[in-house]
Coordinates of C-alpha atoms and ligand atoms in Angstrom, one line a residue:
M1 CA 0.1 -0.1 -0.1
N2 CA 1.3 3.4 -0.9
K3 CA 2.3 5.7 1.9
A4 CA 0.7 9.4 1.9
W5 CA 0.7 12.1 4.5
W6 CA -3.1 12.4 4.1
K7 CA -3.6 8.7 5.4
E8 CA -1.3 9.4 8.3
A9 CA -3.2 12.6 9.3
V10 CA -5.8 13.4 11.7
V11 CA -8.5 15.9 10.3
Y12 CA -10.6 18.1 12.7
Q13 CA -13.9 19.7 11.4
I14 CA -14.5 23.2 12.1
Y15 CA -18.1 24.7 11.5
P16 CA -17.1 28.3 11.8
R17 CA -20.4 29.8 12.7
S18 CA -20.2 28.0 16.1
F19 CA -16.5 27.7 16.6
Y20 CA -15.5 31.2 18.3
D21 CA -16.9 34.6 18.0
S22 CA -14.0 37.0 18.3
N23 CA -15.9 40.3 17.7
G24 CA -19.3 40.0 19.9
D25 CA -21.8 39.6 17.1
G26 CA -22.8 36.2 18.3
I27 CA -21.3 34.4 15.1
G28 CA -18.3 32.5 15.0
D29 CA -15.5 34.1 12.8
L30 CA -12.3 33.7 11.2
R31 CA -10.5 35.7 13.7
G32 CA -12.1 33.5 16.4
I33 CA -10.6 30.5 14.7
I34 CA -7.0 32.1 14.6
Q35 CA -7.2 32.7 18.3
K36 CA -7.9 28.9 19.0
L37 CA -5.1 27.6 16.7
D38 CA -3.0 26.8 19.8
Y39 CA -5.6 24.7 21.3
L40 CA -5.9 22.8 18.0
K41 CA -2.1 22.4 18.0
E42 CA -2.1 21.1 21.6
L43 CA -4.9 18.5 20.6
G44 CA -2.3 17.3 17.7
I45 CA -4.6 17.3 14.8
D46 CA -2.9 17.8 11.4
V47 CA -5.4 19.1 9.1
V48 CA -8.5 21.4 9.4
W49 CA -11.6 21.0 7.3
L50 CA -13.2 24.4 7.5
C51 CA -16.9 24.4 6.3
P52 CA -17.9 27.0 4.0
V53 CA -16.8 30.6 4.6
Y54 CA -17.6 32.1 1.3
K55 CA -20.0 35.0 0.6
S56 CA -23.6 33.5 1.3
P57 CA -26.8 34.8 2.1
N58 CA -26.7 31.7 4.6
D59 CA -30.1 30.2 3.6
D60 CA -28.0 26.8 4.4
N61 CA -25.3 28.4 6.6
G62 CA -23.0 29.0 4.0
Y63 CA -23.8 26.0 1.7
D64 CA -25.5 28.4 -0.6
I65 CA -22.4 30.4 -1.9
S66 CA -22.9 33.6 -3.8
N67 CA -19.2 34.5 -4.3
Y68 CA -16.8 31.7 -4.4
Q69 CA -13.8 34.0 -4.2
D70 CA -14.9 35.9 -1.3
I71 CA -15.3 35.9 2.5
M72 CA -18.7 36.0 4.1
D73 CA -19.1 39.2 5.8
E74 CA -19.7 37.8 9.3
F75 CA -16.8 35.7 9.1
G76 CA -14.5 38.4 8.2
T77 CA -12.2 39.4 5.1
L78 CA -9.9 37.7 2.8
A79 CA -7.0 39.3 4.5
D80 CA -8.4 37.4 7.6
W81 CA -8.6 34.1 5.7
E82 CA -4.9 34.8 4.6
E83 CA -3.8 35.2 8.2
L84 CA -5.7 32.1 9.2
L85 CA -4.0 30.2 6.5
A86 CA -0.5 31.4 7.3
E87 CA -1.1 30.9 11.2
M88 CA -2.2 27.5 10.6
H89 CA 0.9 26.6 8.3
K90 CA 3.0 28.2 10.8
R91 CA 1.9 25.6 13.5
G92 CA 2.1 22.7 10.7
I93 CA -1.5 22.4 10.4
K94 CA -3.1 22.0 6.8
L95 CA -6.3 23.7 5.8
V96 CA -8.9 22.0 3.6
M97 CA -11.6 24.1 2.1
D98 CA -15.1 23.1 1.5
L99 CA -16.1 23.0 -2.1
V100 CA -19.9 23.3 -2.9
V101 CA -20.4 23.2 -6.6
N102 CA -23.4 21.0 -7.0
H103 CA -25.3 24.3 -6.6
S104 CA -24.8 27.8 -5.8
S105 CA -26.8 30.5 -4.2
D106 CA -29.6 32.1 -6.1
E107 CA -27.8 35.3 -5.1
H108 CA -24.8 34.2 -7.3
R109 CA -24.2 36.7 -10.2
W110 CA -24.4 33.7 -12.6
F111 CA -28.2 32.9 -11.3
E112 CA -29.1 36.5 -11.3
E113 CA -28.1 36.8 -14.9
S114 CA -29.4 33.2 -15.7
R115 CA -32.9 33.9 -14.6
K116 CA -33.1 37.0 -16.5
S117 CA -34.0 35.5 -20.0
K118 CA -34.2 32.2 -21.8
D119 CA -31.2 33.5 -23.9
N120 CA -29.0 35.2 -21.4
P121 CA -25.4 33.8 -21.8
Y122 CA -25.7 32.3 -18.4
R123 CA -28.9 30.6 -18.9
D124 CA -27.3 27.3 -19.3
Y125 CA -25.4 27.6 -16.2
Y126 CA -28.4 25.9 -14.3
V127 CA -31.2 23.6 -15.0
W128 CA -33.9 25.2 -16.5
R129 CA -37.1 23.2 -18.1
P130 CA -40.7 24.3 -18.8
G131 CA -43.6 22.9 -16.7
K132 CA -45.4 19.7 -17.7
D133 CA -49.0 19.6 -17.6
G134 CA -49.2 22.7 -15.6
R135 CA -47.0 21.2 -13.0
E136 CA -43.1 20.9 -12.3
P137 CA -41.2 19.1 -15.1
N138 CA -40.8 16.0 -13.0
N139 CA -41.8 14.4 -9.5
W140 CA -38.4 14.9 -7.7
R141 CA -38.5 15.8 -4.1
S142 CA -35.9 18.3 -2.5
F143 CA -33.6 17.0 0.4
F144 CA -35.1 19.6 2.4
G145 CA -38.7 18.8 1.8
G146 CA -41.3 19.9 -1.2
S147 CA -40.5 19.7 -4.9
A148 CA -37.1 20.0 -6.2
W149 CA -38.2 22.5 -8.9
Q150 CA -39.2 26.3 -8.4
Y151 CA -41.4 28.2 -10.7
D152 CA -39.6 31.3 -11.9
E153 CA -42.1 34.2 -13.2
Q154 CA -39.7 36.1 -15.1
T155 CA -39.2 33.5 -17.9
G156 CA -42.1 31.1 -17.0
E157 CA -39.8 28.3 -16.4
Y158 CA -38.7 26.0 -13.4
Y159 CA -35.2 25.5 -12.3
L160 CA -33.9 22.4 -10.3
H161 CA -32.8 22.6 -6.6
L162 CA -31.9 19.2 -5.0
F163 CA -31.7 21.2 -1.6
T164 CA -33.7 24.6 -0.8
K165 CA -34.7 26.9 -3.4
K166 CA -32.1 29.2 -2.6
Q167 CA -29.5 26.5 -3.9
P168 CA -30.1 26.3 -7.5
D169 CA -28.3 23.3 -9.1
L170 CA -25.3 24.0 -11.5
N171 CA -25.7 22.3 -15.1
W172 CA -22.5 20.5 -15.3
E173 CA -23.4 19.5 -18.6
N174 CA -22.3 22.7 -19.7
P175 CA -18.4 23.0 -20.1
K176 CA -18.3 26.6 -19.3
V177 CA -19.5 25.9 -16.0
R178 CA -17.0 23.3 -15.4
E179 CA -14.2 25.5 -16.6
E180 CA -15.3 28.5 -14.2
I181 CA -15.3 26.0 -11.3
Y182 CA -11.7 24.6 -12.3
K183 CA -10.5 28.2 -12.5
M184 CA -12.0 29.0 -9.2
M185 CA -10.4 25.8 -7.5
D186 CA -7.0 26.6 -8.9
W187 CA -7.2 30.1 -7.4
W188 CA -7.7 28.7 -4.0
L189 CA -4.9 26.0 -4.6
Q190 CA -2.6 28.9 -5.6
K191 CA -3.1 30.4 -2.6
G192 CA -1.6 27.4 -0.8
I193 CA -4.5 25.4 0.7
D194 CA -4.1 21.7 1.3
G195 CA -7.2 20.1 -0.3
F196 CA -11.0 20.3 -0.8
R197 CA -13.9 18.5 0.9
M198 CA -16.5 18.3 -1.9
D199 CA -20.0 18.8 -1.0
V200 CA -22.5 16.2 -2.4
V201 CA -19.9 15.6 -5.0
N202 CA -21.6 12.4 -6.6
M203 CA -24.9 14.5 -7.5
L204 CA -23.0 16.3 -10.4
S205 CA -24.3 14.3 -13.2
K206 CA -28.2 14.0 -13.7
V207 CA -29.7 11.1 -15.8
P208 CA -30.5 12.8 -19.2
G209 CA -34.2 13.7 -19.9
L210 CA -34.6 14.2 -16.0
P211 CA -37.4 11.3 -15.9
D212 CA -39.8 10.8 -12.9
A213 CA -38.5 9.1 -9.9
P214 CA -40.3 5.8 -9.1
V215 CA -43.4 6.2 -6.8
L216 CA -42.7 4.7 -3.6
T217 CA -44.7 6.7 -1.1
R218 CA -48.0 8.5 -1.3
D219 CA -46.3 11.7 -1.4
R220 CA -46.7 14.2 -4.2
Y221 CA -42.7 14.3 -4.6
Q222 CA -40.3 11.3 -4.5
F223 CA -36.9 10.9 -3.8
G224 CA -35.1 10.4 -7.2
S225 CA -31.6 9.5 -5.8
Q226 CA -31.0 7.0 -8.6
L227 CA -31.4 9.7 -11.0
Y228 CA -28.7 12.1 -9.9
I229 CA -26.7 9.9 -7.6
N230 CA -23.3 8.5 -9.5
G231 CA -25.1 9.7 -12.4
P232 CA -23.8 8.8 -16.1
R233 CA -21.4 11.3 -16.2
L234 CA -19.9 11.5 -12.8
M235 CA -16.8 9.8 -13.4
E236 CA -16.1 11.8 -16.6
F237 CA -16.6 15.0 -14.9
L238 CA -14.4 14.0 -12.0
T239 CA -11.9 12.6 -14.4
E240 CA -11.6 16.1 -16.1
M241 CA -11.5 17.9 -12.7
K242 CA -8.4 15.5 -11.8
Q243 CA -6.8 16.1 -15.1
K244 CA -7.3 19.9 -15.1
V245 CA -6.7 20.9 -11.5
L246 CA -6.3 18.3 -8.8
S247 CA -3.4 16.3 -10.3
R248 CA -1.1 19.2 -10.3
Y249 CA -1.1 19.5 -6.5
D250 CA -0.3 17.3 -3.5
I251 CA -3.7 17.6 -1.8
L252 CA -6.5 15.8 0.3
T253 CA -9.6 15.6 -1.5
V254 CA -12.6 13.8 0.0
G255 CA -15.9 13.6 -1.5
E256 CA -19.5 13.7 0.3
T257 CA -21.1 10.8 -1.5
P258 CA -24.3 9.7 -0.2
L259 CA -25.5 6.2 -0.7
V260 CA -21.9 5.0 -2.3
T261 CA -21.0 1.5 -2.3
T262 CA -17.7 -0.1 -1.5
Q263 CA -17.5 -0.6 -5.3
D264 CA -18.1 3.0 -6.0
A265 CA -15.7 4.1 -3.6
V266 CA -13.0 1.7 -5.1
M267 CA -13.4 3.4 -8.4
I268 CA -13.6 6.9 -7.0
A269 CA -11.0 6.9 -4.7
N270 CA -8.7 4.1 -6.1
E271 CA -5.3 3.7 -5.0
E272 CA -3.8 3.9 -8.2
T273 CA -6.4 5.4 -10.4
G274 CA -8.7 7.2 -8.5
V275 CA -10.1 10.9 -9.0
L276 CA -10.3 11.6 -5.3
K277 CA -8.2 10.5 -2.3
M278 CA -11.3 9.2 0.0
V279 CA -15.1 9.6 0.2
F280 CA -17.4 9.8 2.9
Q281 CA -20.0 7.1 2.8
F282 CA -23.1 7.3 5.1
E283 CA -24.0 3.5 5.5
H284 CA -23.0 3.4 9.4
M285 CA -24.7 6.9 9.9
D286 CA -27.9 5.5 8.3
L287 CA -28.2 2.7 10.7
S288 CA -29.8 4.8 13.3
A289 CA -31.4 7.4 11.3
E290 CA -34.9 8.2 10.2
T291 CA -33.6 10.4 7.7
G292 CA -35.7 12.6 5.1
A293 CA -39.0 13.9 5.6
E294 CA -40.8 11.1 7.6
V295 CA -41.4 12.0 11.2
G296 CA -41.1 8.6 12.8
T297 CA -39.1 7.0 15.7
V298 CA -35.2 6.7 16.0
K299 CA -34.4 3.2 15.4
P300 CA -32.5 1.3 17.7
R301 CA -29.1 0.5 16.4
K302 CA -27.5 -3.2 16.8
L303 CA -23.9 -3.5 17.1
S304 CA -23.9 -6.5 14.6
G305 CA -25.3 -3.8 12.1
L306 CA -22.4 -1.6 12.6
K307 CA -19.8 -4.4 12.7
D308 CA -21.3 -5.4 9.2
V309 CA -21.1 -2.2 7.5
M310 CA -17.4 -1.1 9.0
T311 CA -16.1 -4.6 8.1
R312 CA -17.5 -4.5 4.7
W313 CA -15.9 -0.9 4.2
Q314 CA -12.4 -1.9 5.9
K315 CA -12.3 -5.2 3.8
G316 CA -13.9 -3.9 0.6
L317 CA -11.2 -1.0 0.5
E318 CA -8.2 -2.9 1.6
N319 CA -5.5 -2.1 -0.7
R320 CA -7.4 -0.6 -3.1
A321 CA -8.8 2.6 -1.9
W322 CA -8.7 4.6 1.5
N323 CA -11.5 4.8 3.8
S324 CA -12.3 8.1 5.8
I325 CA -13.7 7.4 9.4
Y326 CA -16.0 9.6 11.2
L327 CA -19.1 9.4 13.3
G328 CA -20.2 12.8 13.4
N329 CA -20.3 16.1 11.4
H330 CA -22.1 19.4 11.0
D331 CA -25.3 17.3 9.6
Q332 CA -25.5 14.5 12.3
P333 CA -26.7 14.5 16.0
R334 CA -23.6 14.4 18.2
S335 CA -21.7 11.2 18.1
V336 CA -21.8 10.3 21.8
S337 CA -25.6 10.9 21.8
Q338 CA -26.0 8.7 18.7
F339 CA -23.6 5.7 19.3
G340 CA -22.6 6.1 23.0
E341 CA -24.7 7.1 26.1
D342 CA -24.6 11.0 26.7
S343 CA -25.8 10.8 30.3
R344 CA -24.2 8.3 32.8
Y345 CA -21.4 6.9 30.7
R346 CA -20.7 10.2 28.5
V347 CA -17.1 10.3 29.3
E348 CA -16.5 6.3 29.1
S349 CA -18.5 6.0 25.9
A350 CA -16.9 9.3 24.3
K351 CA -13.6 7.6 24.8
L352 CA -14.7 4.5 23.3
L353 CA -15.8 6.1 20.2
A354 CA -12.7 8.0 20.0
T355 CA -10.9 4.7 20.3
F356 CA -13.0 3.2 17.6
I357 CA -12.4 6.1 15.0
H358 CA -8.5 6.3 15.6
M359 CA -8.1 2.6 15.6
L360 CA -9.8 1.7 12.2
Q361 CA -8.0 1.8 9.0
G362 CA -8.6 5.2 7.5
T363 CA -8.3 8.9 7.9
P364 CA -9.8 9.9 11.3
Y365 CA -12.3 12.9 11.1
V366 CA -13.0 14.5 14.3
Y367 CA -16.0 17.1 14.5
Q368 CA -15.5 20.1 16.9
G369 CA -16.6 19.6 20.4
D370 CA -16.5 15.8 20.1
E371 CA -12.9 16.1 21.7
I372 CA -14.7 17.1 24.8
G373 CA -18.0 14.9 24.5
M374 CA -20.4 17.6 23.6
T375 CA -23.9 16.3 23.4
N376 CA -27.2 16.7 21.5
V377 CA -29.2 19.5 22.5
A378 CA -33.2 19.5 23.2
F379 CA -34.8 23.1 22.8
E380 CA -38.4 23.2 24.0
S381 CA -39.5 25.4 21.2
I382 CA -39.2 25.2 17.7
Q383 CA -38.3 28.8 17.9
D384 CA -34.8 27.7 19.0
Y385 CA -33.8 25.9 15.9
R386 CA -32.1 27.7 13.2
D387 CA -31.4 24.9 10.6
V388 CA -33.5 25.0 7.5
A389 CA -33.8 21.2 7.1
T390 CA -35.1 21.0 10.7
L391 CA -37.6 24.0 10.3
N392 CA -38.7 22.6 6.9
L393 CA -39.1 19.2 8.3
Y394 CA -41.3 20.6 11.2
K395 CA -43.5 22.7 9.0
E396 CA -44.4 20.0 6.8
A397 CA -45.0 17.4 9.4
V398 CA -47.2 19.6 11.7
E399 CA -48.6 22.0 9.2
E400 CA -49.0 19.8 6.5
K401 CA -49.4 16.2 7.7
G402 CA -51.0 17.1 11.1
V403 CA -48.3 15.4 13.3
D404 CA -48.6 16.2 17.1
P405 CA -46.1 19.1 17.5
Q406 CA -44.7 17.2 20.4
A407 CA -43.7 14.2 18.6
A408 CA -42.2 16.3 15.8
L409 CA -40.1 17.9 18.3
K410 CA -39.0 14.3 19.8
V411 CA -37.6 13.4 16.3
I412 CA -36.0 16.8 16.1
H413 CA -34.2 16.1 19.6
A414 CA -32.8 13.3 18.2
K415 CA -32.0 14.0 14.7
S416 CA -31.6 17.7 14.0
R417 CA -28.5 18.9 12.5
D418 CA -28.8 21.9 15.1
N419 CA -27.6 19.0 17.5
A420 CA -24.0 19.5 16.1
R421 CA -24.3 23.2 15.7
T422 CA -24.7 24.5 19.1
P423 CA -21.6 26.8 19.9
I424 CA -18.3 25.4 21.0
Q425 CA -18.5 25.4 25.2
W426 CA -15.0 27.1 25.7
D427 CA -15.7 27.6 29.6
A428 CA -18.2 27.9 32.3
S429 CA -18.7 31.7 31.8
G430 CA -22.0 33.2 30.2
Q431 CA -22.7 31.9 26.7
A432 CA -20.0 29.1 27.4
G433 CA -17.5 31.8 26.4
F434 CA -18.3 31.4 22.9
T435 CA -19.3 35.1 22.5
K436 CA -19.7 38.4 24.5
G437 CA -22.8 38.9 22.6
T438 CA -26.1 36.9 21.9
P439 CA -25.2 33.6 20.2
W440 CA -26.9 32.9 16.8
I441 CA -28.2 29.7 18.1
K442 CA -28.7 29.0 21.8
V443 CA -25.8 27.2 23.8
N444 CA -26.4 24.0 25.1
P445 CA -27.4 24.1 28.8
N446 CA -24.8 21.8 30.0
Y447 CA -21.8 23.8 29.3
K448 CA -21.0 24.6 32.9
E449 CA -20.1 20.7 33.0
I450 CA -18.9 20.0 29.6
N451 CA -16.4 22.8 28.3
V452 CA -13.0 23.0 27.0
S453 CA -11.2 24.7 30.0
A454 CA -12.6 21.9 32.2
A455 CA -11.3 19.5 30.0
L456 CA -7.9 20.9 29.4
A457 CA -7.5 20.9 33.4
D458 CA -8.4 17.4 33.9
P459 CA -5.6 15.0 32.8
D460 CA -8.5 12.0 32.6
S461 CA -10.5 14.3 30.2
I462 CA -11.9 13.1 26.9
F463 CA -9.7 15.7 25.3
H464 CA -6.5 14.3 26.9
Y465 CA -7.4 11.0 25.9
Y466 CA -8.1 12.4 22.3
K467 CA -4.5 13.8 22.4
K468 CA -3.1 10.6 23.5
L469 CA -4.8 8.7 20.6
I470 CA -3.5 11.1 18.1
Q471 CA 0.0 10.8 19.4
L472 CA -0.1 6.9 19.2
R473 CA -1.2 7.3 15.6
K474 CA 2.0 9.1 14.8
E475 CA 4.1 6.5 16.6
N476 CA 2.8 3.5 15.4
P477 CA 2.5 2.7 11.7
V478 CA 0.2 -0.3 12.5
I479 CA -2.6 2.0 13.4
V480 CA -2.3 3.8 10.1
Y481 CA -1.4 1.1 7.6
G482 CA -2.2 -2.2 9.6
T483 CA -4.8 -4.8 8.1
Y484 CA -8.2 -4.8 9.9
D485 CA -9.8 -8.1 10.8
L486 CA -13.0 -8.5 13.0
I487 CA -12.8 -10.8 15.8
L488 CA -16.1 -12.1 17.7
D489 CA -18.1 -11.6 14.7
S490 CA -21.5 -11.9 16.2
H491 CA -21.2 -10.6 19.7
E492 CA -23.8 -7.9 20.4
E493 CA -21.9 -6.1 23.0
I494 CA -18.2 -6.3 22.1
Y495 CA -16.6 -4.9 18.9
A496 CA -13.3 -6.3 18.8
F497 CA -10.7 -6.2 15.9
T498 CA -7.1 -6.9 15.0
R499 CA -4.7 -4.5 13.1
T500 CA -1.6 -6.2 11.7
L501 CA 1.3 -4.7 9.8
D502 CA 4.2 -7.1 9.1
R503 CA 5.1 -8.6 12.5
E504 CA 3.3 -5.9 14.7
R505 CA -0.3 -6.7 15.8
L506 CA -2.9 -4.9 17.8
V507 CA -6.1 -6.0 19.3
V508 CA -8.8 -3.3 19.8
I509 CA -11.5 -4.4 22.2
L510 CA -14.7 -2.2 22.3
N511 CA -17.2 -2.8 25.0
F512 CA -20.3 -0.8 23.3
S513 CA -22.8 -1.4 26.2
R514 CA -23.4 -0.5 29.7
N515 CA -23.1 -4.3 30.8
S516 CA -20.0 -5.9 31.9
P517 CA -19.3 -8.9 29.0
M518 CA -16.5 -11.1 29.4
F519 CA -13.9 -10.9 26.4
Y520 CA -12.1 -14.0 25.4
L521 CA -9.4 -13.5 22.8
P522 CA -9.8 -16.3 20.3
E523 CA -7.3 -19.3 20.5
N524 CA -6.1 -18.8 17.2
I525 CA -4.6 -15.4 18.0
S526 CA -1.2 -16.3 19.6
F527 CA 0.8 -14.1 21.6
S528 CA 3.5 -14.2 24.6
S529 CA 3.0 -10.7 25.8
A530 CA 0.3 -8.1 25.8
E531 CA 1.2 -4.5 26.4
L532 CA -1.8 -1.8 26.9
L533 CA -1.4 1.0 24.7
I534 CA -4.3 2.9 25.8
G535 CA -7.8 2.5 27.8
N536 CA -10.5 4.3 29.2
Y537 CA -10.4 3.0 32.7
N538 CA -7.3 3.2 35.0
V539 CA -8.2 -0.1 36.7
H540 CA -8.8 -3.2 35.2
P541 CA -10.5 -5.9 36.7
S542 CA -8.0 -8.5 34.9
E543 CA -5.9 -8.1 31.8
D544 CA -5.9 -11.7 31.1
L545 CA -6.9 -11.5 27.2
R546 CA -8.0 -15.4 27.4
G547 CA -10.8 -14.4 29.7
T548 CA -11.4 -10.8 31.0
M549 CA -14.4 -9.0 32.1
L550 CA -15.0 -5.5 30.6
L551 CA -16.6 -2.5 32.3
P552 CA -19.4 -0.2 30.9
Y553 CA -18.2 1.2 27.3
E554 CA -14.6 0.1 28.2
A555 CA -12.3 0.5 25.5
R556 CA -8.8 -1.2 25.6
V557 CA -5.9 -1.4 22.9
Y558 CA -3.2 -4.1 23.3
R559 CA 0.0 -4.7 21.3
L560 CA 0.6 -8.2 21.2
R561 CA 4.1 -9.7 20.9
Ligands
NOJ601 C1 -24.0 18.5 2.5 C2 -23.8 19.5 3.7 O1 -22.9 18.8 4.6 C3 -25.0 20.2 4.2 O2 -24.7 20.9 5.3 C4 -25.8 20.9 3.1 O3 -27.1 21.5 3.7 C5 -25.9 20.1 2.0 N1 -24.8 19.4 1.4 C6 -26.3 21.1 0.9 O4 -25.1 21.7 0.3

């Protein structure tokens, strides 16, 4: 397997709006990030993935871009950004920018031109169609509810928007659009950035003719994912992007690719011929999620399901492509609330999850706040939510489908994207030390207990545990490059696996439960000594790997000799 810096790196994701506010307007900003770089340095991460900071009317918090080559007013200026990059590089931290080119904002100059007339030179930059029988051109549903088409009076046609109506889809069939985007990407790369995270990048190519999606529910609009996910020209577009831009730089590229299979990933992120370095897959996130517009209950997650998915990805990509490993981001509930237990065993389970993502094969992505075990929030009123997807979901459920508001809120408490978007809890002072003003979204009331300052002061904190994991990764190539093999396949409480590189072998033991099951290392794994590299309890009932009782959410990693 080829060695590469981006395989060895740990990535930290920053959602700037909620990271740190330096000027008291209640919104996180670039100077706020600069002030906290020493904190990230101390944690030991190598790369920051910065969610969009470009000019934007913020219908979807920056994922609706009105100018790709300038900075959003609330976040600062291009000069601030230049300083951020320089300060990061000074500390040996690399910067990966978000690239959102499936769609722009409807306030982008291209779209403002495009909607003016059918013969405007920018008309074909977007996907316009006449209506069909007095209705939308097809039955596609937007990811954020309602039709994926918006009627525009000016020219009497509809434009496509897979997300909100303020996020019109760019027309990748048009070579001029592609050229503009490549030019813009090159402009950022010339400034010295270290890569791109590419938003919904497997949705760029739509099936010609834009046919109706199969009708699977009683809703008026249907998810047409097979008509625009991994579409017919996707690889052609990405190959062109690689030839014209990416291949000229030694960068990290990661595609956000909903509904990809391991086969797709092996093609897109192939070790030899790939167009991107890695992709984000969602299978493990969807195990517990009731996503989309349906308001239902949150499904319980079975450990065997998680093992199946992760093992399929670990083995499916082995020596052929590279995994990205994550349990949370700005679109997901907090990882400790979804995969761990955020009340009684918050600290133990957060450390267990940290062990999990750092010990799998692939590049770990740490979402801001997970390093101190931040949890989901449960606002009592819908008024306190800000996320457009959450607000649309609530409106559709309560106003259109007659769902009981309390029932809708219950689902929102479990699944809303705002769970991960509350401000970072820096200390126990007012507004969690995030801002001197009024935060754009309320802070999680648990900030007095859970905050960075407390975590830094406590040598046993989740933060210090992350730091140790990151350090171990730097010291032990087996953690990066070792082969993954599942053991105890069908155990419903313990997830255990080995990592092997040449003569080095680790065994990773994770008790994903609040019970105290016995762990037995299978007889076919021989060893003469076992050294504990890291664990989330200080005292172990026994370290006899041929039969040892695990404590609730206990995680241990041993080096076998
Ligand atoms: C995925 C992003 O992560 C999410 O936050 C955004 O709403 C959609 N793509 C649309 O850009």
